[in-house]
Short mmCIF file of C-alpha atoms in Angstrom, two decimals:
data_model
loop_
_atom_site.label_atom_id
_atom_site.label_comp_id
_atom_site.label_asym_id
_atom_site.label_seq_id
_atom_site.Cartn_x
_atom_site.Cartn_y
_atom_site.Cartn_z
CA VAL A 716 54.83 -21.28 3.34
CA ILE A 717 52.26 -19.69 1.09
CA VAL A 718 50.21 -22.15 -0.91
CA ALA A 719 47.77 -19.74 -2.53
CA VAL A 720 46.82 -16.09 -2.75
CA ALA A 721 43.53 -14.45 -3.63
CA GLY A 722 43.04 -10.72 -4.04
CA CYS A 723 39.76 -8.85 -3.80
CA PRO A 724 38.75 -5.20 -3.51
CA ASN A 725 36.97 -4.04 -0.38
CA PRO A 726 34.24 -1.52 -1.18
CA PRO A 727 31.40 -1.40 1.38
CA LEU A 728 29.22 -2.40 -1.59
CA LEU A 729 30.28 -5.99 -0.96
CA LEU A 730 28.64 -6.08 2.46
CA PRO A 731 25.51 -8.19 2.11
CA GLY A 732 22.33 -6.17 1.76
CA ILE A 733 24.00 -2.79 1.72
CA THR A 734 22.91 -2.00 -1.82
CA GLY A 735 19.26 -2.52 -0.90
CA ARG A 736 18.12 -4.73 -3.70
CA PRO A 737 20.90 -6.57 -5.53
CA VAL A 738 22.80 -4.36 -7.98
CA ALA A 739 24.00 -6.16 -11.11
CA GLU A 740 27.49 -4.61 -11.23
CA VAL A 741 28.08 -5.47 -7.59
CA GLU A 742 26.86 -9.03 -7.96
CA GLU A 743 29.18 -9.56 -10.91
CA LEU A 744 32.07 -8.33 -8.78
CA ARG A 745 31.01 -10.52 -5.85
CA ALA A 746 30.86 -13.58 -8.09
CA ALA A 747 34.41 -12.90 -9.29
CA CYS A 748 35.59 -12.49 -5.69
CA LEU A 749 33.99 -15.76 -4.67
CA ALA A 750 35.64 -17.52 -7.61
CA ALA A 751 39.04 -16.22 -6.55
CA VAL A 752 38.44 -17.12 -2.90
CA GLY A 753 37.27 -20.54 -4.07
CA GLU A 754 40.63 -21.11 -5.76
CA LEU A 755 42.38 -20.06 -2.59
CA LEU A 756 40.43 -22.56 -0.52
CA ALA A 757 40.88 -25.29 -3.12
CA ALA A 758 44.63 -25.10 -2.51
CA ALA A 759 43.87 -26.43 0.99
CA PRO A 760 45.93 -24.13 3.20
CA SER A 761 45.93 -24.94 6.92
CA ARG A 762 44.85 -21.41 7.69
CA VAL A 763 43.90 -18.20 5.92
CA VAL A 764 45.29 -14.77 6.70
CA VAL A 765 43.26 -11.80 5.56
CA VAL A 766 45.56 -8.88 4.81
CA GLY A 767 43.99 -5.46 4.52
CA GLY A 768 44.65 -1.78 4.83
CA ALA A 769 43.27 0.25 7.70
CA GLY A 770 42.40 3.90 7.44
CA PRO A 771 43.10 6.34 10.24
CA GLY A 772 41.16 5.35 13.34
CA GLU A 773 39.70 2.25 11.72
CA HIS A 774 41.12 -0.03 14.38
CA ASP A 775 39.10 1.21 17.27
CA LYS A 776 35.88 2.56 15.79
CA PRO A 777 32.82 0.64 14.72
CA LEU A 778 32.22 0.70 11.01
CA SER A 779 30.19 3.61 9.79
CA VAL A 780 28.47 1.35 7.29
CA LYS A 781 26.65 -0.21 10.19
CA SER A 782 24.62 2.89 10.83
CA GLY A 783 21.28 3.25 9.14
CA LYS A 784 19.22 0.18 8.63
CA PRO A 785 20.54 -1.90 5.76
CA LEU A 786 18.50 -5.02 5.18
CA SER A 787 19.51 -8.35 3.86
CA ILE A 788 17.42 -9.19 0.88
CA GLU A 789 16.51 -12.75 1.70
CA SER A 790 15.53 -12.39 5.30
CA GLY A 791 14.51 -8.76 5.56
CA LYS A 792 16.48 -8.67 8.79
CA PRO A 793 19.06 -6.04 9.67
CA LEU A 794 22.60 -6.84 8.69
CA SER A 795 25.00 -8.06 11.26
CA VAL A 796 28.54 -7.25 10.27
CA GLU A 797 31.58 -7.39 12.46
CA SER A 798 32.43 -4.06 13.90
CA GLY A 799 35.60 -2.71 15.33
CA LYS A 800 37.77 -4.05 12.52
CA PRO A 801 38.92 -2.28 9.42
CA LEU A 802 36.47 -2.48 6.55
CA SER A 803 38.98 -4.42 4.46
CA ILE A 804 39.20 -7.18 7.07
CA VAL A 805 35.46 -7.30 7.60
CA ILE A 806 34.85 -7.72 3.89
CA GLY A 807 37.57 -10.32 3.54
CA ARG A 808 36.09 -12.37 6.34
CA GLN A 809 32.64 -11.91 4.86
CA LEU A 810 33.80 -13.26 1.49
CA LEU A 811 35.39 -16.25 3.21
CA ARG A 812 32.10 -16.96 4.98
CA GLU A 813 30.17 -16.66 1.75
CA ALA A 814 32.62 -19.05 0.09
CA GLY A 815 31.99 -21.61 2.83
CA CYS A 816 35.44 -21.38 4.43
CA ARG A 817 35.79 -23.59 7.51
CA LEU A 818 39.49 -22.98 8.09
CA PRO A 819 41.00 -20.92 10.88
CA VAL A 820 41.12 -17.29 9.78
CA GLU A 821 43.53 -14.68 11.06
CA HIS A 822 43.92 -11.14 9.94
CA LEU A 823 46.68 -8.66 9.51
CA SER A 824 45.74 -5.04 9.09
CA VAL A 825 48.30 -2.51 7.99
CA ALA A 826 47.91 1.23 8.14
CA ALA A 827 46.92 2.41 4.69
CA ASP A 828 49.77 4.93 4.80
CA ALA A 829 52.42 2.54 6.12
CA ALA A 830 55.86 2.95 4.54
CA THR A 831 56.70 0.50 1.80
CA ALA A 832 59.62 -0.93 3.77
CA ASP A 833 57.36 -1.66 6.73
CA CYS A 834 54.84 -3.40 4.50
CA LEU A 835 57.50 -5.59 2.90
CA ARG A 836 58.87 -6.53 6.31
CA ALA A 837 55.40 -7.44 7.59
CA GLY A 838 55.01 -9.71 4.58
CA ARG A 839 58.34 -11.43 5.16
CA GLU A 840 57.42 -12.03 8.80
CA LEU A 841 54.21 -13.69 7.72
CA THR A 842 56.01 -16.32 5.70
CA GLY A 843 58.70 -16.75 8.29
CA ARG A 844 56.26 -18.71 10.41
CA PRO A 845 57.26 -22.38 10.33
CA ASP A 846 53.99 -23.79 11.58
CA ALA A 847 51.57 -23.48 8.77
CA THR A 848 50.70 -23.57 5.11
CA LEU A 849 49.09 -20.21 4.53
CA GLY A 850 46.49 -18.93 2.16
CA LEU A 851 46.54 -15.15 1.84
CA LEU A 852 43.46 -13.16 1.05
CA VAL A 853 44.78 -9.74 0.14
CA MET A 854 42.23 -6.95 0.15
CA GLY A 855 42.83 -3.95 -2.01
CA ASP A 856 41.41 -1.75 -4.67
CA GLY A 857 42.97 0.70 -7.03
CA SER A 858 42.54 4.37 -7.71
CA ALA A 859 39.23 6.09 -7.04
CA CYS A 860 39.87 8.75 -9.70
CA ARG A 861 38.98 7.06 -12.96
CA SER A 862 36.06 9.18 -14.16
CA LEU A 863 34.35 12.52 -13.68
CA LYS A 864 31.86 10.82 -11.38
CA ALA A 865 34.48 8.85 -9.47
CA PRO A 866 34.75 9.49 -5.74
CA GLY A 867 38.01 11.36 -6.30
CA TYR A 868 37.07 12.96 -9.65
CA LEU A 869 39.05 12.28 -12.82
CA ASP A 870 42.82 12.19 -12.46
CA PRO A 871 44.82 11.36 -15.60
CA ARG A 872 47.43 9.57 -13.49
CA ALA A 873 44.88 7.05 -12.27
CA GLU A 874 44.78 4.72 -15.26
CA PRO A 875 48.55 4.39 -15.67
CA PHE A 876 48.91 3.68 -11.96
CA ASP A 877 46.21 1.01 -12.00
CA GLU A 878 47.71 -0.46 -15.16
CA SER A 879 51.06 -0.92 -13.38
CA VAL A 880 49.28 -2.88 -10.67
CA ARG A 881 47.26 -4.86 -13.18
CA SER A 882 50.33 -5.96 -15.08
CA CYS A 883 51.96 -7.25 -11.88
CA LEU A 884 48.84 -9.15 -10.89
CA ALA A 885 48.23 -10.57 -14.35
CA SER A 886 51.83 -11.65 -14.97
CA GLY A 887 52.23 -13.36 -11.61
CA ARG A 888 55.30 -11.22 -10.83
CA LEU A 889 53.94 -10.02 -7.51
CA ALA A 890 57.33 -8.72 -6.34
CA GLY A 891 56.76 -5.83 -8.74
CA LEU A 892 54.14 -4.45 -6.36
CA ALA A 893 57.00 -3.32 -4.12
CA GLU A 894 57.72 -0.60 -6.68
CA LEU A 895 54.38 1.18 -6.27
CA ASP A 896 54.72 4.84 -5.35
CA ALA A 897 53.09 5.22 -1.93
CA GLU A 898 52.68 8.97 -2.22
CA LEU A 899 51.03 8.84 -5.62
CA ALA A 900 48.82 5.99 -4.45
CA ALA A 901 47.58 8.13 -1.56
CA GLU A 902 46.82 11.02 -3.91
CA LEU A 903 44.80 8.71 -6.14
CA LEU A 904 42.88 7.30 -3.14
CA VAL A 905 44.29 3.83 -3.78
CA ALA A 906 43.15 1.70 -0.86
CA GLY A 907 45.19 -1.37 -1.74
CA ARG A 908 48.77 -0.19 -1.91
CA ALA A 909 49.86 -1.14 1.62
CA ALA A 910 48.24 -4.59 1.53
CA TRP A 911 49.69 -5.30 -1.92
CA GLN A 912 53.14 -4.43 -0.67
CA VAL A 913 52.69 -6.82 2.27
CA LEU A 914 51.91 -9.39 -0.39
CA ALA A 915 55.04 -8.45 -2.33
CA GLY A 916 57.08 -8.97 0.85
CA ALA A 917 55.43 -12.30 1.56
CA VAL A 918 55.88 -13.74 -1.90
CA GLY A 919 59.21 -12.15 -2.68
CA GLU A 920 60.73 -13.38 -5.90
CA SER A 921 58.72 -16.61 -5.90
CA ARG A 922 57.21 -17.31 -9.24
CA GLY A 923 53.65 -18.26 -9.69
CA GLN A 924 50.70 -18.37 -11.96
CA SER A 925 48.13 -15.63 -11.81
CA ARG A 926 44.59 -15.41 -12.94
CA LEU A 927 42.79 -12.10 -13.20
CA HIS A 928 39.12 -12.79 -12.47
CA TYR A 929 37.91 -9.21 -12.73
CA SER A 930 39.31 -5.82 -13.69
CA ASN A 931 36.80 -3.02 -14.01
CA ASP A 932 35.67 0.29 -12.55
CA PRO A 933 31.87 0.41 -12.60
CA PHE A 934 31.79 3.21 -10.02
CA GLY A 935 35.00 5.02 -10.87
CA VAL A 936 37.13 2.91 -8.52
CA TRP A 937 39.32 0.22 -10.02
CA TYR A 938 38.54 -3.23 -8.65
CA PRO A 939 41.01 -6.05 -9.38
CA VAL A 940 40.19 -9.63 -8.43
CA PHE A 941 42.95 -12.19 -8.84
CA SER A 942 44.25 -15.51 -7.66
CA TRP A 943 47.83 -16.72 -7.58
CA LEU A 944 49.37 -20.13 -7.06
CA PRO A 945 53.10 -20.64 -6.63
CA SER A 946 54.81 -22.61 -9.38
CA SER A 947 55.60 -26.06 -8.13
CA MET B 1023 -2.91 -8.67 9.33
CA LEU B 1024 -5.07 -8.11 6.28
CA GLU B 1025 -6.25 -10.91 4.05
CA LEU B 1026 -7.42 -10.29 0.49
CA ALA B 1027 -8.04 -12.93 -2.15
CA GLY B 1028 -6.18 -15.53 -0.12
CA ARG B 1029 -3.08 -13.39 0.36
CA SER B 1030 -1.95 -12.04 3.71
CA PHE B 1031 -0.50 -8.57 4.12
CA ASP B 1032 1.55 -7.28 7.04
CA PRO B 1033 0.59 -3.96 8.58
CA ASP B 1034 3.52 -2.26 6.82
CA ALA B 1035 2.32 -3.31 3.36
CA LEU B 1036 1.33 -0.43 1.07
CA LEU B 1037 -1.22 -1.48 -1.51
CA ILE B 1038 -2.72 0.41 -4.42
CA MET B 1039 -6.36 0.05 -5.31
CA ALA B 1040 -6.63 1.42 -8.83
CA ILE B 1041 -9.88 3.05 -9.86
CA VAL B 1042 -11.53 1.53 -12.92
CA ASN B 1043 -14.78 3.27 -13.78
CA ARG B 1044 -17.39 1.71 -15.98
CA THR B 1045 -19.25 4.98 -15.95
CA PRO B 1046 -19.82 7.63 -18.61
CA ASP B 1047 -19.59 10.49 -16.16
CA SER B 1048 -17.13 9.98 -13.30
CA PHE B 1049 -15.43 13.16 -12.21
CA TYR B 1050 -11.82 12.41 -13.09
CA ASP B 1051 -11.86 10.24 -16.19
CA ARG B 1052 -15.16 11.52 -17.58
CA GLY B 1053 -16.16 8.29 -19.24
CA ALA B 1054 -12.75 7.38 -20.66
CA THR B 1055 -13.11 3.76 -19.55
CA TYR B 1056 -16.90 3.40 -19.83
CA ALA B 1057 -16.55 1.03 -22.77
CA PHE B 1058 -15.86 -2.60 -21.86
CA ASP B 1059 -12.62 -2.83 -23.85
CA LYS B 1060 -11.33 0.52 -22.64
CA ALA B 1061 -11.95 -0.54 -19.07
CA LEU B 1062 -10.12 -3.81 -19.69
CA ASP B 1063 -7.18 -1.90 -21.16
CA ARG B 1064 -7.19 0.25 -18.06
CA VAL B 1065 -6.96 -2.85 -15.85
CA ALA B 1066 -3.93 -4.12 -17.75
CA GLU B 1067 -2.36 -0.70 -17.54
CA VAL B 1068 -2.80 -0.30 -13.77
CA VAL B 1069 -1.58 -3.82 -13.09
CA ALA B 1070 1.56 -3.06 -15.09
CA ALA B 1071 1.97 0.18 -13.13
CA GLY B 1072 1.96 -1.67 -9.82
CA ALA B 1073 -1.61 -1.86 -8.54
CA GLU B 1074 -2.49 -4.89 -6.41
CA ILE B 1075 -6.23 -4.17 -6.41
CA VAL B 1076 -8.69 -2.80 -8.95
CA ASP B 1077 -11.84 -1.07 -7.76
CA ILE B 1078 -14.52 -1.39 -10.39
CA GLY B 1079 -17.35 1.08 -10.22
CA GLY B 1080 -20.58 1.33 -12.19
CA VAL B 1081 -22.04 4.46 -10.61
CA LYS B 1082 -20.37 7.81 -10.24
CA ALA B 1083 -20.24 9.11 -6.69
CA ALA B 1084 -21.58 12.59 -7.33
CA PRO B 1085 -25.21 13.33 -8.17
CA GLY B 1086 -26.15 12.77 -11.80
CA ASP B 1087 -28.12 10.52 -14.09
CA GLU B 1088 -29.97 7.79 -12.25
CA VAL B 1089 -28.30 4.37 -12.45
CA ASP B 1090 -30.66 1.70 -11.18
CA THR B 1091 -29.65 -1.66 -9.79
CA GLY B 1092 -30.17 -3.44 -13.10
CA GLU B 1093 -28.00 -0.99 -14.98
CA GLU B 1094 -25.29 -1.11 -12.32
CA ILE B 1095 -25.25 -4.91 -12.59
CA ARG B 1096 -25.04 -4.66 -16.39
CA ARG B 1097 -22.03 -2.38 -16.09
CA THR B 1098 -20.12 -4.40 -13.51
CA VAL B 1099 -20.87 -8.12 -13.40
CA ASP B 1100 -19.70 -9.29 -16.83
CA PHE B 1101 -16.74 -7.03 -16.53
CA VAL B 1102 -15.73 -8.52 -13.18
CA ALA B 1103 -16.03 -12.01 -14.67
CA ARG B 1104 -13.76 -11.03 -17.55
CA VAL B 1105 -11.16 -9.43 -15.29
CA ARG B 1106 -11.28 -12.51 -13.05
CA ALA B 1107 -10.58 -14.70 -16.06
CA GLU B 1108 -7.78 -12.57 -17.47
CA PHE B 1109 -6.07 -11.61 -14.20
CA PRO B 1110 -6.42 -14.58 -11.86
CA ASP B 1111 -4.08 -13.12 -9.22
CA LEU B 1112 -5.49 -9.62 -9.16
CA ILE B 1113 -7.56 -8.56 -6.17
CA ILE B 1114 -10.90 -7.39 -7.51
CA SER B 1115 -12.95 -4.86 -5.61
CA VAL B 1116 -16.30 -3.44 -6.62
CA ASP B 1117 -17.42 0.00 -5.53
CA THR B 1118 -21.10 -0.34 -4.70
CA TRP B 1119 -23.49 0.31 -1.89
CA ARG B 1120 -26.21 -2.10 -3.13
CA HIS B 1121 -26.35 -5.64 -1.80
CA GLU B 1122 -28.00 -6.92 -4.99
CA VAL B 1123 -24.99 -5.73 -6.96
CA GLY B 1124 -22.64 -7.08 -4.31
CA ARG B 1125 -24.13 -10.54 -4.60
CA GLU B 1126 -23.80 -10.66 -8.39
CA VAL B 1127 -20.23 -9.38 -8.51
CA CYS B 1128 -19.15 -11.81 -5.79
CA ARG B 1129 -20.63 -14.62 -7.87
CA ALA B 1130 -18.60 -13.31 -10.80
CA GLY B 1131 -15.38 -13.41 -8.78
CA ALA B 1132 -15.03 -10.16 -6.82
CA ASP B 1133 -12.88 -10.43 -3.68
CA LEU B 1134 -13.76 -7.18 -1.98
CA LEU B 1135 -16.81 -4.94 -1.65
CA ASN B 1136 -16.01 -1.26 -1.32
CA ASP B 1137 -18.99 0.16 0.52
CA ALA B 1138 -18.11 3.81 0.01
CA TRP B 1139 -21.46 5.10 1.23
CA GLY B 1140 -21.04 4.04 4.81
CA GLY B 1141 -23.33 1.06 5.21
CA HIS B 1142 -26.36 2.71 3.59
CA ASP B 1143 -27.62 -0.72 2.58
CA PRO B 1144 -27.14 -2.84 5.70
CA ARG B 1145 -27.46 -6.05 3.72
CA LEU B 1146 -24.22 -5.48 1.80
CA ALA B 1147 -22.20 -6.74 4.79
CA GLU B 1148 -24.38 -9.87 4.81
CA VAL B 1149 -23.41 -10.52 1.21
CA ALA B 1150 -19.72 -10.12 2.07
CA ALA B 1151 -20.18 -12.69 4.82
CA GLU B 1152 -22.08 -15.03 2.52
CA PHE B 1153 -19.31 -15.04 -0.09
CA ASP B 1154 -16.40 -14.76 2.37
CA ALA B 1155 -15.50 -11.51 0.65
CA ALA B 1156 -13.65 -8.58 2.17
CA LEU B 1157 -15.42 -5.34 3.02
CA VAL B 1158 -14.47 -1.67 3.22
CA CYS B 1159 -16.40 0.16 5.94
CA THR B 1160 -16.44 3.83 5.09
CA HIS B 1161 -17.50 6.94 6.94
CA ALA B 1162 -19.90 8.97 4.85
CA GLY B 1163 -21.51 10.97 7.65
CA GLY B 1164 -24.81 9.16 7.37
CA VAL B 1165 -25.77 10.89 4.14
CA GLN B 1166 -27.71 9.37 1.27
CA PRO B 1167 -25.63 7.89 -1.56
CA ARG B 1168 -24.75 10.30 -4.36
CA THR B 1169 -25.44 13.45 -2.41
CA ARG B 1170 -23.14 16.37 -1.76
CA PRO B 1171 -22.40 17.48 1.78
CA HIS B 1172 -24.36 20.56 2.74
CA ARG B 1173 -23.59 22.38 5.97
CA ILE B 1174 -22.55 19.17 7.71
CA CYS B 1175 -21.25 19.70 11.23
CA TYR B 1176 -19.45 17.42 13.62
CA ASP B 1177 -18.56 18.06 17.25
CA ASP B 1178 -15.43 16.06 16.51
CA VAL B 1179 -15.16 14.67 13.02
CA LEU B 1180 -12.53 12.11 13.99
CA ALA B 1181 -14.63 10.80 16.86
CA ASP B 1182 -17.58 10.41 14.49
CA VAL B 1183 -15.42 8.65 11.91
CA LEU B 1184 -13.98 6.28 14.50
CA SER B 1185 -17.31 5.36 16.05
CA ARG B 1186 -19.09 4.86 12.74
CA THR B 1187 -16.35 2.94 10.90
CA VAL B 1188 -15.40 0.75 13.84
CA GLY B 1189 -19.11 0.18 14.49
CA LEU B 1190 -19.62 -0.92 10.90
CA ALA B 1191 -16.54 -3.13 11.06
CA GLU B 1192 -17.67 -4.86 14.26
CA ARG B 1193 -21.15 -5.29 12.85
CA ALA B 1194 -19.69 -6.91 9.72
CA VAL B 1195 -17.65 -9.32 11.82
CA ALA B 1196 -20.73 -10.13 13.89
CA LEU B 1197 -22.54 -10.94 10.64
CA GLY B 1198 -19.78 -13.36 9.68
CA VAL B 1199 -17.26 -11.38 7.67
CA SER B 1200 -13.75 -12.53 8.53
CA ARG B 1201 -12.05 -10.13 10.94
CA ARG B 1202 -8.99 -10.24 8.71
CA LYS B 1203 -11.01 -9.06 5.72
CA VAL B 1204 -12.41 -5.79 7.00
CA LEU B 1205 -10.92 -2.37 6.26
CA ILE B 1206 -11.99 1.04 7.44
CA ASP B 1207 -11.97 4.23 5.36
CA PRO B 1208 -12.39 7.78 6.73
CA GLY B 1209 -14.21 8.71 3.52
CA HIS B 1210 -12.47 11.92 2.48
CA ASP B 1211 -14.98 14.41 1.04
CA PHE B 1212 -17.92 12.07 1.68
CA GLY B 1213 -20.23 13.93 4.05
CA LYS B 1214 -17.38 16.32 4.81
CA ASN B 1215 -16.09 19.73 3.96
CA THR B 1216 -12.43 20.39 3.23
CA TRP B 1217 -11.64 21.24 6.86
CA HIS B 1218 -12.99 17.86 7.91
CA SER B 1219 -10.98 15.96 5.32
CA LEU B 1220 -7.78 17.81 6.17
CA GLU B 1221 -8.23 17.12 9.86
CA LEU B 1222 -8.80 13.43 9.21
CA THR B 1223 -5.66 13.31 7.11
CA ARG B 1224 -3.72 15.04 9.87
CA ARG B 1225 -5.08 12.68 12.55
CA LEU B 1226 -5.10 9.49 10.51
CA ALA B 1227 -2.77 7.78 12.99
CA ASP B 1228 -5.68 7.67 15.43
CA MET B 1229 -7.65 5.65 12.91
CA VAL B 1230 -4.73 3.31 12.36
CA ALA B 1231 -4.50 2.87 16.13
CA THR B 1232 -7.89 1.13 16.14
CA GLY B 1233 -6.07 -1.86 14.67
CA TRP B 1234 -8.33 -2.11 11.63
CA PRO B 1235 -6.45 -1.80 8.32
CA VAL B 1236 -7.07 1.68 6.92
CA LEU B 1237 -7.91 2.46 3.31
CA VAL B 1238 -7.77 6.05 2.08
CA SER B 1239 -9.38 7.41 -1.03
CA LEU B 1240 -7.69 10.74 -1.71
CA SER B 1241 -7.20 10.78 -5.42
CA ASN B 1242 -7.77 14.19 -7.03
CA LYS B 1243 -10.56 14.95 -4.61
CA ASP B 1244 -12.06 18.35 -3.83
CA PHE B 1245 -10.31 18.68 -0.47
CA VAL B 1246 -7.02 18.59 -2.39
CA GLY B 1247 -8.38 21.04 -4.93
CA GLU B 1248 -9.60 23.43 -2.26
CA ALA B 1249 -6.46 23.15 -0.15
CA LEU B 1250 -4.49 24.35 -3.16
CA ASP B 1251 -7.22 26.15 -5.12
CA LEU B 1252 -6.50 24.01 -8.15
CA PRO B 1253 -8.76 22.50 -10.78
CA LEU B 1254 -9.20 18.78 -11.27
CA GLU B 1255 -6.36 18.29 -13.70
CA GLU B 1256 -3.81 19.93 -11.40
CA ARG B 1257 -4.36 17.96 -8.22
CA LEU B 1258 -1.88 15.14 -8.63
CA LEU B 1259 0.93 16.66 -6.55
CA GLY B 1260 -1.45 17.54 -3.74
CA THR B 1261 -2.88 14.03 -3.89
CA LEU B 1262 0.59 12.52 -3.66
CA ALA B 1263 1.51 14.73 -0.70
CA ALA B 1264 -1.61 13.54 1.12
CA THR B 1265 -0.76 9.97 0.10
CA ALA B 1266 2.68 10.22 1.67
CA ILE B 1267 1.25 11.70 4.88
CA CYS B 1268 -1.32 8.92 5.18
CA ALA B 1269 1.20 6.19 4.36
CA TRP B 1270 3.58 7.53 6.96
CA GLN B 1271 0.82 7.35 9.57
CA GLY B 1272 0.05 3.75 8.74
CA ALA B 1273 -2.65 3.62 6.07
CA MET B 1274 -2.33 0.40 4.08
CA VAL B 1275 -4.48 0.76 0.98
CA PHE B 1276 -4.58 3.74 -1.38
CA ARG B 1277 -7.42 4.13 -3.83
CA ALA B 1278 -5.94 5.99 -6.76
CA HIS B 1279 -6.31 7.15 -10.34
CA ASN B 1280 -2.59 7.77 -10.95
CA VAL B 1281 -1.05 4.42 -10.20
CA ALA B 1282 2.56 4.78 -11.33
CA GLU B 1283 3.01 8.05 -9.43
CA THR B 1284 1.34 6.64 -6.34
CA ARG B 1285 3.55 3.54 -6.48
CA GLN B 1286 6.63 5.73 -6.54
CA VAL B 1287 5.48 7.74 -3.54
CA LEU B 1288 4.62 4.61 -1.56
CA ASP B 1289 7.95 2.98 -2.42
CA MET B 1290 9.70 6.12 -1.23
CA VAL B 1291 7.74 6.12 2.03
CA ALA B 1292 8.60 2.43 2.51
CA ALA B 1293 12.27 3.15 1.92
CA ILE B 1294 12.26 6.03 4.40
CA ARG B 1295 10.37 3.97 6.93
CA GLY B 1296 12.86 1.14 6.45
CA SER B 1297 10.23 -1.45 5.60
CA GLN B 1298 11.59 -1.83 2.07
CA PRO B 1299 15.26 -1.57 1.06
CA PRO B 1300 16.37 1.00 -1.49
CA ARG B 1301 16.45 -0.41 -5.00
CA ARG B 1302 20.02 0.55 -5.65
CA ALA B 1303 22.21 2.03 -2.94
CA VAL B 1304 25.75 2.58 -4.23
CA ARG B 1305 26.40 6.24 -3.45
CA GLY B 1306 29.43 6.63 -1.20
CA LEU B 1307 29.87 2.87 -0.99
CA ALA B 1308 32.22 2.27 -3.91
#
């Protein structure tokens, strides 16, 4: 049974030290993520499952963000990040570490282009497990086409798409995420669609209360941060 | 490890020594900071621009009007005392070859004696030892202070620079100067033609390899002007190119007129070298 959900975006920017010196916009986002993860942990699940999308080839290759020589600001020492896992999972685990999580952590990565039906089924299988009270940390960000300087340039369809996600997250009606158009999401470089649809499958029609901790696009990519607790 | 004014610096530190002239006739600023208040304004300005050290000078390097010891003391000592009082954390250097001046400025609070004329007055190192001050040991080719090089020849300019500067450094340590407070300086343009200065810049890594911290004084000098055939006021870019080349090879201290520009170049070198993280890396990471 799911006792709490937190959702965070997974830009490489959240890897510690990767921005060089701290960047204000990134630190604001990180603080929101840690607040959401904090609510997840406060619900005292017996274990946490990080759910994240995986790009093509992300399962077996080390992360490209490890190349170069990023430094952590405090120690001046090179970063050590997990390699060999999708970026979304690495960042989710990193946020859990930063939030002081001592619970068992598992992860479920889904191909970023997985069919909606497959995502929903994966979510249902997650909750079918009788053994545990689960906290889900769902990694996903929205379109990358929200401005002329955005990674995917400006696409007028980006804002309406992100708004449809935002309204699901903010209202607590997570089942609505099942309706997201996978093809359009791919065109808008949405990295969260598959993971959000796993979430929709896991939660189903359960009602809950949502809190949107962050919703902004400082670099042209929409980053939602939310937490969700089932209604008792 | 370099130690200045009680602070330790790793070999990958890149420090700026800003030039503050209390002279009416120095080549670059032409007396702009001769007046006490103007010089004090200059100190505040270079500190804000990122200089860790100021190098206060009372005598221009090139030949010109005689400045005797008394006049040099008048120009420097009270000023050092005032800078010491107003900028307690700033590293204060004084550019002098005279031990009498060295003694008075150390009493007034100087941390470092910049002996740019290559140990011409052997007693200056004794003063550094007496006051536990730091010392720059410069190669000036054995010429008299305030003279221009004339038909100077070296079999191997780098070998001469290494033997003289390391010799001066070892002598200073033998006299009691702390080993961690001695720097060596190849002395660009001092007792050298442009070919010499360019070669020393090219081979600076050999100087760094001695293990002594290396200071370079490149700012707007004639070797830059001749390399590019440019007048004084157009030598900044050439100076900055030489600065980057020296920093890359391991020089630690950069004596400079143009502090903000030099800081930017050194920060860029540090970022490329990986000794300092970029200030804001977000490109491609959103």
